[in-house]
Coordinates of C-alpha atoms and ligand atoms in Angstrom, one line a residue:
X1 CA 46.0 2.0 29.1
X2 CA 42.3 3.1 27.5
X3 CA 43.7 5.7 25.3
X4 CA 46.9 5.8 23.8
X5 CA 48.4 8.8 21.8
X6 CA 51.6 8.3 19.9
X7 CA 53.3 11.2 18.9
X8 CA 54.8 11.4 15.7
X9 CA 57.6 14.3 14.9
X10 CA 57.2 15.7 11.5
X11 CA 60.0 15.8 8.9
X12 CA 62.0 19.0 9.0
X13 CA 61.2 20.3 5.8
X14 CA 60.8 24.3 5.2
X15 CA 56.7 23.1 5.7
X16 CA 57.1 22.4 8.9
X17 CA 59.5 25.3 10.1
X18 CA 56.7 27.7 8.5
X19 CA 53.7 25.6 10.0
X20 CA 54.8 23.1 13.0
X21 CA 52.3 20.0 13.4
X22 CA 52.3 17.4 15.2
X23 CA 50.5 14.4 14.1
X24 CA 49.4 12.3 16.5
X25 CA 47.8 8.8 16.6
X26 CA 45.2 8.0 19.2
X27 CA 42.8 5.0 19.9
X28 CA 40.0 5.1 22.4
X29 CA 39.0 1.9 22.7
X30 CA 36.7 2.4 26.6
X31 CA 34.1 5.2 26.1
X32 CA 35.0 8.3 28.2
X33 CA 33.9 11.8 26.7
X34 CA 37.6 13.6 28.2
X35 CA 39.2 10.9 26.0
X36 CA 37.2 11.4 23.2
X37 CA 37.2 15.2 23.6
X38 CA 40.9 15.4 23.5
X39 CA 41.7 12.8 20.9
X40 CA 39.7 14.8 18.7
X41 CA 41.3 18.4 19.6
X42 CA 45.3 16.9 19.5
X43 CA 44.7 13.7 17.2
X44 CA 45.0 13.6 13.2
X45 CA 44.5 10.0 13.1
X46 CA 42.0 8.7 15.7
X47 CA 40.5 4.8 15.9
X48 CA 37.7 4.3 18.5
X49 CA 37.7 0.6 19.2
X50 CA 34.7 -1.2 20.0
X51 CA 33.5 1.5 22.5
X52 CA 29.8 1.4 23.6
X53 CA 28.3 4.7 24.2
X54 CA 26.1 5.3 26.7
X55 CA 22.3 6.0 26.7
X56 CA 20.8 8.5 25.6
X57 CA 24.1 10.6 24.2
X58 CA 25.1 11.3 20.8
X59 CA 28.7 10.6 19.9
X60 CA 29.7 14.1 18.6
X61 CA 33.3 14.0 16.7
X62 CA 33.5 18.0 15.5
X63 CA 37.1 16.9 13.5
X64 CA 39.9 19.2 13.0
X65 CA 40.6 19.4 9.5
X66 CA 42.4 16.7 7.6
X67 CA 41.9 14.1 10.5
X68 CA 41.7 10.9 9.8
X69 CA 38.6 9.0 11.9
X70 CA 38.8 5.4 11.7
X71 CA 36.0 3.1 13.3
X72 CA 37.0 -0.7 14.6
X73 CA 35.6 -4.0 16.5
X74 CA 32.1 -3.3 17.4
X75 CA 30.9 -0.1 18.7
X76 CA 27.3 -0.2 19.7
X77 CA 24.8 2.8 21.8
X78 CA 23.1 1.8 24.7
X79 CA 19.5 1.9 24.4
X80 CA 17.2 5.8 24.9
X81 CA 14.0 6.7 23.8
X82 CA 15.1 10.1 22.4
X83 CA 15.6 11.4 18.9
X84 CA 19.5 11.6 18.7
X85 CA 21.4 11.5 16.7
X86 CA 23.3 8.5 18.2
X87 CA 26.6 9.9 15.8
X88 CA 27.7 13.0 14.5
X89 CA 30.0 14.0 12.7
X90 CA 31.4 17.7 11.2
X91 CA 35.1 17.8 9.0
X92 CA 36.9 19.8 6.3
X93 CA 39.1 17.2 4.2
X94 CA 38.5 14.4 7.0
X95 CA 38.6 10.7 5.9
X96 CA 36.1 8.2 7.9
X97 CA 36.6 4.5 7.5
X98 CA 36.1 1.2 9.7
X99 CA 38.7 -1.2 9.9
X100 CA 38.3 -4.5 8.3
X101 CA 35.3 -6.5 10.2
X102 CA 33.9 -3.4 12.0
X103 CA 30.6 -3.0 12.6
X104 CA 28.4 0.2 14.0
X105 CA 25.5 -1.3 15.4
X106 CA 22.9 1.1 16.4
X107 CA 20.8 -2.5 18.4
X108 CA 17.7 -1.3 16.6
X109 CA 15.7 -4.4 17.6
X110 CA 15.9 -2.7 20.8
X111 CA 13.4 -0.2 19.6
X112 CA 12.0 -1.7 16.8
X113 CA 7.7 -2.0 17.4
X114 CA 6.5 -2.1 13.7
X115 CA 5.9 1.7 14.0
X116 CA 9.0 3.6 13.1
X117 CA 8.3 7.2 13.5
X118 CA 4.6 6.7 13.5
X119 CA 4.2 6.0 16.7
X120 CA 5.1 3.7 20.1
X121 CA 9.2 4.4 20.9
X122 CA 10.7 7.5 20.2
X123 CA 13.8 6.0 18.0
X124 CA 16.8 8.1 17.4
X125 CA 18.2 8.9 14.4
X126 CA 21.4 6.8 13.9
X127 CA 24.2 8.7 12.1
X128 CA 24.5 12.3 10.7
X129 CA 27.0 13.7 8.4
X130 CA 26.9 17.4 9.2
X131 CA 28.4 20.1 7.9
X132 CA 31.4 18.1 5.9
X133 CA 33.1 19.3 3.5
X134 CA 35.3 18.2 0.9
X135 CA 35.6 14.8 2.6
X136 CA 35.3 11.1 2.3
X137 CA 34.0 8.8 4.0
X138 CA 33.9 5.1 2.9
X139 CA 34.4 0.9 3.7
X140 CA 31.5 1.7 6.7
X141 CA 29.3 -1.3 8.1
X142 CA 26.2 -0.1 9.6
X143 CA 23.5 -2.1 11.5
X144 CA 20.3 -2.5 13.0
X145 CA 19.5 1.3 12.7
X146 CA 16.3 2.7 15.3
X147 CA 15.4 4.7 12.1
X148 CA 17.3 6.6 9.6
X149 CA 20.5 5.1 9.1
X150 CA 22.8 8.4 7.8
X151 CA 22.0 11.8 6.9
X152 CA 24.2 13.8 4.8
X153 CA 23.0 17.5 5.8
X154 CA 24.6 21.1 5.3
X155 CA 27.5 19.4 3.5
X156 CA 29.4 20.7 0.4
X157 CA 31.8 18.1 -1.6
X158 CA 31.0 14.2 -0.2
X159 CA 31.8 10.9 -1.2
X160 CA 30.2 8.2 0.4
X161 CA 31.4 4.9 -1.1
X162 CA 31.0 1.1 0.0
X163 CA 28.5 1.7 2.5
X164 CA 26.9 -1.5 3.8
X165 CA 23.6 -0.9 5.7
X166 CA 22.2 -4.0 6.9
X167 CA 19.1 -3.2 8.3
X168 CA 17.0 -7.1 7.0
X169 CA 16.6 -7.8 10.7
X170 CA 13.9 -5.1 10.2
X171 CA 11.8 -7.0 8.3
X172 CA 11.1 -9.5 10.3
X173 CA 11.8 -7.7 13.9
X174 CA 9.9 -4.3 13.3
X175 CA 12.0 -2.4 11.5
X176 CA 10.3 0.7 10.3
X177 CA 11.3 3.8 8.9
X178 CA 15.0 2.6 8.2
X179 CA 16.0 5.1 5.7
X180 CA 19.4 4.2 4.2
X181 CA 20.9 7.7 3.1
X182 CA 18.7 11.3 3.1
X183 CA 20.2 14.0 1.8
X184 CA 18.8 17.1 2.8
X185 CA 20.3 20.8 1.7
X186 CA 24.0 19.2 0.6
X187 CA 25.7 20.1 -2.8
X188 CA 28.2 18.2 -5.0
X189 CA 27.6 15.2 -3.0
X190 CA 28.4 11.3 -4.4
X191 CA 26.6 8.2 -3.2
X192 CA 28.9 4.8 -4.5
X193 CA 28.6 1.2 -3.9
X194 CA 26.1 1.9 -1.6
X195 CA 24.2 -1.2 -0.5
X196 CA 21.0 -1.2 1.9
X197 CA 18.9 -3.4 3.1
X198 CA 16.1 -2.0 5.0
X199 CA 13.0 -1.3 5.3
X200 CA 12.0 2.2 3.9
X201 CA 13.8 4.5 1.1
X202 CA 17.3 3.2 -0.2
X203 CA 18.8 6.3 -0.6
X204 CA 16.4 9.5 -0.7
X205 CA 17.7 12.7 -1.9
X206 CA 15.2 15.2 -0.2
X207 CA 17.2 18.6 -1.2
X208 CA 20.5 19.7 -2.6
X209 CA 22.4 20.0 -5.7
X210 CA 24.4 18.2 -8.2
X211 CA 24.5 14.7 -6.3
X212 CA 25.8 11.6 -8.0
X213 CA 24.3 8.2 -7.1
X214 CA 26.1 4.9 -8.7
X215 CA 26.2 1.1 -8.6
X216 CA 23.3 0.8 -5.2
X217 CA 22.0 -2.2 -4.5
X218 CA 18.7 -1.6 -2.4
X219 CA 17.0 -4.8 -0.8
X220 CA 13.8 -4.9 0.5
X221 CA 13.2 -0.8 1.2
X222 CA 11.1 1.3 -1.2
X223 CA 13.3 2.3 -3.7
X224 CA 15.9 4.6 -4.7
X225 CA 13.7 8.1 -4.4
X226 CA 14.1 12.0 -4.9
X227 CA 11.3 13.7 -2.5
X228 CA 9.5 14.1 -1.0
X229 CA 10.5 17.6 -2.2
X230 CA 8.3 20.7 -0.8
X231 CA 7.1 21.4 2.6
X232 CA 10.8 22.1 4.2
X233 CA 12.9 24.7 4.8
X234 CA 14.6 24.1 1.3
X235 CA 12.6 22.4 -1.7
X236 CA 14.8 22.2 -4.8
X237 CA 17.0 19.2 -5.8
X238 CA 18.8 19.8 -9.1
X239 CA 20.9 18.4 -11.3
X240 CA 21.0 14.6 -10.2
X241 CA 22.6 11.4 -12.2
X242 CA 21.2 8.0 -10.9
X243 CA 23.1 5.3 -12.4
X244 CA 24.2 1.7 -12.8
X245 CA 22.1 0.5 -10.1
X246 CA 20.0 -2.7 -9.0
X247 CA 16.4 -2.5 -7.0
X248 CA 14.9 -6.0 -5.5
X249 CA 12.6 -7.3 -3.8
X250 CA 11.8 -3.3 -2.9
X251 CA 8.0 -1.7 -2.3
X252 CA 9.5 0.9 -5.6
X253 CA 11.9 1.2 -7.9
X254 CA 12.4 4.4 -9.4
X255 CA 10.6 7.2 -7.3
X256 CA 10.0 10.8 -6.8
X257 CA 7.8 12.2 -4.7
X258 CA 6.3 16.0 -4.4
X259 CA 4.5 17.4 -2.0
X260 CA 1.0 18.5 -2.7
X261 CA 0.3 22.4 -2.2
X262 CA 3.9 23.1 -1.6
X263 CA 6.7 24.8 -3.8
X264 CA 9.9 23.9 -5.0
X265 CA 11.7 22.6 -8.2
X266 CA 13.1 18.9 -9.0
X267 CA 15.1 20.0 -12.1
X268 CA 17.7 18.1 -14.3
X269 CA 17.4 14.7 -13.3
X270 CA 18.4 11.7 -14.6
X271 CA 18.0 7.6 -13.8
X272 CA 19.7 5.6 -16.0
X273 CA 20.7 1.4 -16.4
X274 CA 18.4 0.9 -13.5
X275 CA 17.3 -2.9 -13.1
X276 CA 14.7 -3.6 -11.0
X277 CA 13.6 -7.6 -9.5
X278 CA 10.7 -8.1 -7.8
X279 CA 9.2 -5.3 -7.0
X280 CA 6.1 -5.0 -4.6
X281 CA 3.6 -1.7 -5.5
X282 CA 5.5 0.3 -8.4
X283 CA 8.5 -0.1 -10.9
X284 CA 8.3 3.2 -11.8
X285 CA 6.3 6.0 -9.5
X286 CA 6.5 9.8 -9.9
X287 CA 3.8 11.4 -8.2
X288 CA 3.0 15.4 -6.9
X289 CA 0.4 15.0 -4.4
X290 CA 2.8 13.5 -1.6
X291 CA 1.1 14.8 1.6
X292 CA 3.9 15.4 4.1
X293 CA 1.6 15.2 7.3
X294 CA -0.2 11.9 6.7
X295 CA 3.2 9.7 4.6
X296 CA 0.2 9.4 2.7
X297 CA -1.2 10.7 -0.9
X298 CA -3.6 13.2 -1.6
X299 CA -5.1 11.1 -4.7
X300 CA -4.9 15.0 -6.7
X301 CA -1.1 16.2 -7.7
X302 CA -0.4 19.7 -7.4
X303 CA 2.2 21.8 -9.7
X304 CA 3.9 24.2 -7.5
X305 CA 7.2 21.4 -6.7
X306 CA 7.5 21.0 -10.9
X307 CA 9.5 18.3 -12.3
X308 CA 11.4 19.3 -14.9
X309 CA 14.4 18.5 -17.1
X310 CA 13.4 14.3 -16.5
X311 CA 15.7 12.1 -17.9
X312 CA 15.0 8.0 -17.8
X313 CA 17.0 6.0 -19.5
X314 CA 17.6 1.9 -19.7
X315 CA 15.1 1.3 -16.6
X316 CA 14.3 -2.3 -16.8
X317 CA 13.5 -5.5 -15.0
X318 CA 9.8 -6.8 -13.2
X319 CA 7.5 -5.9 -10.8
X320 CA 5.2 -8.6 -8.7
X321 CA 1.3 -9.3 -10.4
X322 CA 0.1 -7.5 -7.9
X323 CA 2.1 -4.2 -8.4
X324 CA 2.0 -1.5 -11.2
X325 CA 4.8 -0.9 -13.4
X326 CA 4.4 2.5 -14.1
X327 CA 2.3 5.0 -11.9
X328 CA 3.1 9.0 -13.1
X329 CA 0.1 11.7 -11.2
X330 CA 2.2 15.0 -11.5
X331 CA 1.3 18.8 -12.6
X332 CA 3.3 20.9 -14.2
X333 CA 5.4 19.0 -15.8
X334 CA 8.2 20.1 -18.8
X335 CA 10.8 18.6 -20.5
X336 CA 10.6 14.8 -19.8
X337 CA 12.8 11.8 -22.2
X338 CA 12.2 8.2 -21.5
X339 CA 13.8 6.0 -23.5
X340 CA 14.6 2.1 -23.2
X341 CA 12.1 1.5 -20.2
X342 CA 10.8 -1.6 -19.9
X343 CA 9.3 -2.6 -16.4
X344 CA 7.2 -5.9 -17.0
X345 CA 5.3 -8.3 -14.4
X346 CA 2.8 -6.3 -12.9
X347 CA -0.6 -4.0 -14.2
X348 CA 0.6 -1.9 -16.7
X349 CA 0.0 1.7 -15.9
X350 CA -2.6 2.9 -12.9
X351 CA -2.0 6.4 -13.7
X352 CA -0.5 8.7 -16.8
X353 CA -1.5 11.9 -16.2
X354 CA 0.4 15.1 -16.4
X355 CA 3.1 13.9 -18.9
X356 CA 4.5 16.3 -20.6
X357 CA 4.5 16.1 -24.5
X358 CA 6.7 14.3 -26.1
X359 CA 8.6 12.7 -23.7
X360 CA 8.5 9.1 -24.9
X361 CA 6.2 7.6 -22.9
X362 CA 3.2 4.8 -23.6
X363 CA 1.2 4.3 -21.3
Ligands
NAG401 C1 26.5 18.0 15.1 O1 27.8 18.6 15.3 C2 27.9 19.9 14.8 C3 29.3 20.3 15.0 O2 29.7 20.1 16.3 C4 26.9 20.8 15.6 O3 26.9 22.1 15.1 C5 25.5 20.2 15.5 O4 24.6 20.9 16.2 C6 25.5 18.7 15.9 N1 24.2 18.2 15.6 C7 23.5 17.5 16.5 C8 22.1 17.1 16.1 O5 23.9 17.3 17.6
NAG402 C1 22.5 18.3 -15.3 O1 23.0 17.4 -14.3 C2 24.2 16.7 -14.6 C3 24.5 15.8 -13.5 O2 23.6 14.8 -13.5 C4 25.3 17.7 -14.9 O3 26.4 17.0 -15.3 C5 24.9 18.7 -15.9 O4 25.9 19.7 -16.0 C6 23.6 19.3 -15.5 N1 23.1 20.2 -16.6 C7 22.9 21.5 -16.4 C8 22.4 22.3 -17.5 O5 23.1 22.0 -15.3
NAG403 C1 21.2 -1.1 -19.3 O1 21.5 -1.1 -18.0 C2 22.1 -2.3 -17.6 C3 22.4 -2.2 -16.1 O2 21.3 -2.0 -15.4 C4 23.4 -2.6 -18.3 O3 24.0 -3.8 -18.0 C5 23.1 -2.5 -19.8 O4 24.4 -2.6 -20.5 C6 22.4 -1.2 -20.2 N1 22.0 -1.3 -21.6 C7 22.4 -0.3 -22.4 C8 21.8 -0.5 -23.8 O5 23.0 0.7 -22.1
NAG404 C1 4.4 25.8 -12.5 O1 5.8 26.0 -12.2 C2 6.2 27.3 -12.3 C3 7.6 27.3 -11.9 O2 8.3 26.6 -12.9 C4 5.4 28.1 -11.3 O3 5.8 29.5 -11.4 C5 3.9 28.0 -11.5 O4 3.2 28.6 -10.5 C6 3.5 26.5 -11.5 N1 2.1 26.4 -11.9 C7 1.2 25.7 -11.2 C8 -0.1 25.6 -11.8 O5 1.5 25.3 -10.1
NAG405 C1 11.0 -6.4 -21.9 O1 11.4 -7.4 -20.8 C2 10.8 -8.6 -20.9 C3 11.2 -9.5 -19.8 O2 11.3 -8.8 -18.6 C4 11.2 -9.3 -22.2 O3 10.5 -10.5 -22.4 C5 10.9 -8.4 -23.4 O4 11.4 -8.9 -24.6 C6 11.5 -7.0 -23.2 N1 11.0 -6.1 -24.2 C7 11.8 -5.3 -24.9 C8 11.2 -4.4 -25.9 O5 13.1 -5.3 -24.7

């Protein structure tokens, strides 16, 4: 039997007079949309077991409240060109967890061409978090992503913790464009134990407020980054604490990125006891003349996406000869405190312009 449901009575207490439940168990370990479908309408606690879903369909899991989704063995999605998402997921207080040695693998080397979303196979996004609230989700292995690995979006009250995102076969197999986490229009959300390796942002925070990162590791991506901010249907990110976290072998370290001729606000942020090893183009990079259309810069910032309310603090480690430590082109500007940076290895500063006054910089 493919799908098993065990019923479990609830306790008579006056609770469950007032409000009968009936929690339910339920693993679906052979891919069938019925299955699925009704484990996630009867089921509070529901494992898919190495399940491979089929071409070109998105795994959708719309969760009743308090449901508990567990993911276990390998579950993989057959190969599309479309855009996805190849997994979805929406949930009031829902927990989402894999089982010891579990692995999502979206079989990106299947798609990867050195081209990510510029061009040759259309690649699907891999995983979206949308519309959760007040819910967890942690202990997740993710692999081999086409692109973006998970989106957090339209979500109110997350915690993301011990998320592995191995992506490294990227870097030698075409992996481009392998965002570890975006988060786009998502409040109170925190980001913990994250760990990446990949080939494109760590985590990037691209709109939303007061959003906790702590103790990342990013490998071989370009950095952890705010932006690029402007340009989209929503353009602030405010109030943001980046903390306790490594950066190596990475194309950036610290980064945030506005977008040239746009508006929009990046307001009381902070970085702080970042280390950084090994780092490719830029320790430190906060630029205003991102230009959306190209991935490219303009070369000329623009003010109307200010950075404001900048706190970094305790941002050390190296960057490669050939990289800069500290490149800052912004407009705008207000209200910046650096203190205890000290990002050494490379050329010392290619640009310093638009710092604000007194915000305890040398360049
Ligand atoms: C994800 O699921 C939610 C809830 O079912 C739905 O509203 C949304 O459109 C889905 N997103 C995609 C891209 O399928
Ligand atoms: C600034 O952001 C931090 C989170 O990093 C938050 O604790 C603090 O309350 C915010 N300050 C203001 C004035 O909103
Ligand atoms: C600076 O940050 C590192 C972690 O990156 C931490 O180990 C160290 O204690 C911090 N130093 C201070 C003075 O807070
Ligand atoms: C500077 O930012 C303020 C908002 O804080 C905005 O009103 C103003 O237009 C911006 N100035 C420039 C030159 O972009
Ligand atoms: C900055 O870091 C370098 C090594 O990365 C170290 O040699 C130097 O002493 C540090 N400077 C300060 C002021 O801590």
């Amino acid at each position: 039997m493919q799908f098993i449901i065990k019923l479990v009575l609830p306790t008579l207490g006056i609770l469950a007079i007032i409000q009968p439940s009936l929690a339910a168990t339920c693993t679906i370990s052979k891919y069938n949309e019925d299955d699925i479908n009704s484990a996630v309408k009867d089921c509070s606690d529901i494992t898919l077991n190495g399940i491979s879903v089929p071409a070109g369909v998105t795994l959708n899991l719309n969760l009743n409240p308090g449901t508990k989704l567990t993911f276990q063995g390998k579950i993989i999605w057959e190969f599309y060109e479309w855009n996805g998402p190849l997994l979805n997921i929406t949930g009031t207080n829902v927990e989402i967890t894999g089982a010891e040695g579990h692995t999502l693998d979206g079989q990106g080397t299947l798609w990867w061409d050195g081209q990510g979303e510029h061009g040759g196979k259309i690649k699907p996004v891999f995983f979206i978090l949308h519309g959760l609230r007040n819910s967890i989700i942690h202990d997740i292995n993710v692999k081999n992503t086409p692109y973006h690995a998970i989106w957090i979006e339209d979500s109110d009250g997350v915690v993301a913790s011990n998320v592995y995102i191995d992506n490294g076969d990227g870097d030698s197999k075409g992996g481009h464009n392998t965002d570890g986490f975006n988060v786009w229009r998502s409040n109170d959300v925190t980001l913990e134990g994250i760990s990446v390796y990949n080939q494109d942002d760590c985590i990037a925070l691209k709109s939303g407020t007061n959003i906790v990162v702590r103790d990342t590791y990013c490998s071989g991506g370009h950095g952890l980054s705010i932006g690029s901010v402007g340009g989209r249907d929503y353009n602030i990110v405010e109030n943001v604490l980046v903390s306790g976290s490594q950066i190596v072998n990475s194309d950036n370290g610290v980064r945030i990125k506005t977008v040239y001729e746009a508006t929009g606000s990046v307001s009381n942020v902070t970085y702080k006891d970042i280390t950084l090893k090994n780092i490719n183009k830029f320790g430190i990079v906060i630029e205003g003349d991102y230009n959306i259309n190209t991935g490219g810069t303009t070369g000329v910032a623009t003010g109307g996406v200010p950075i404001k309310h900048f706190t970094l603090e305790n941002v050390t480690g190296t960057v490669k000869k050939s990289g800069v430590n500290i490149y800052i082109l912004v407009k705008n500007a207000s209200d910046w405190h650096w203190q205890g940076i000290n990002v050494t290895g490379g050329e010392k500063t290619k640009k310093c312009d638009g710092i604000p006054e007194g915000s305890g910089i040398t360049c």
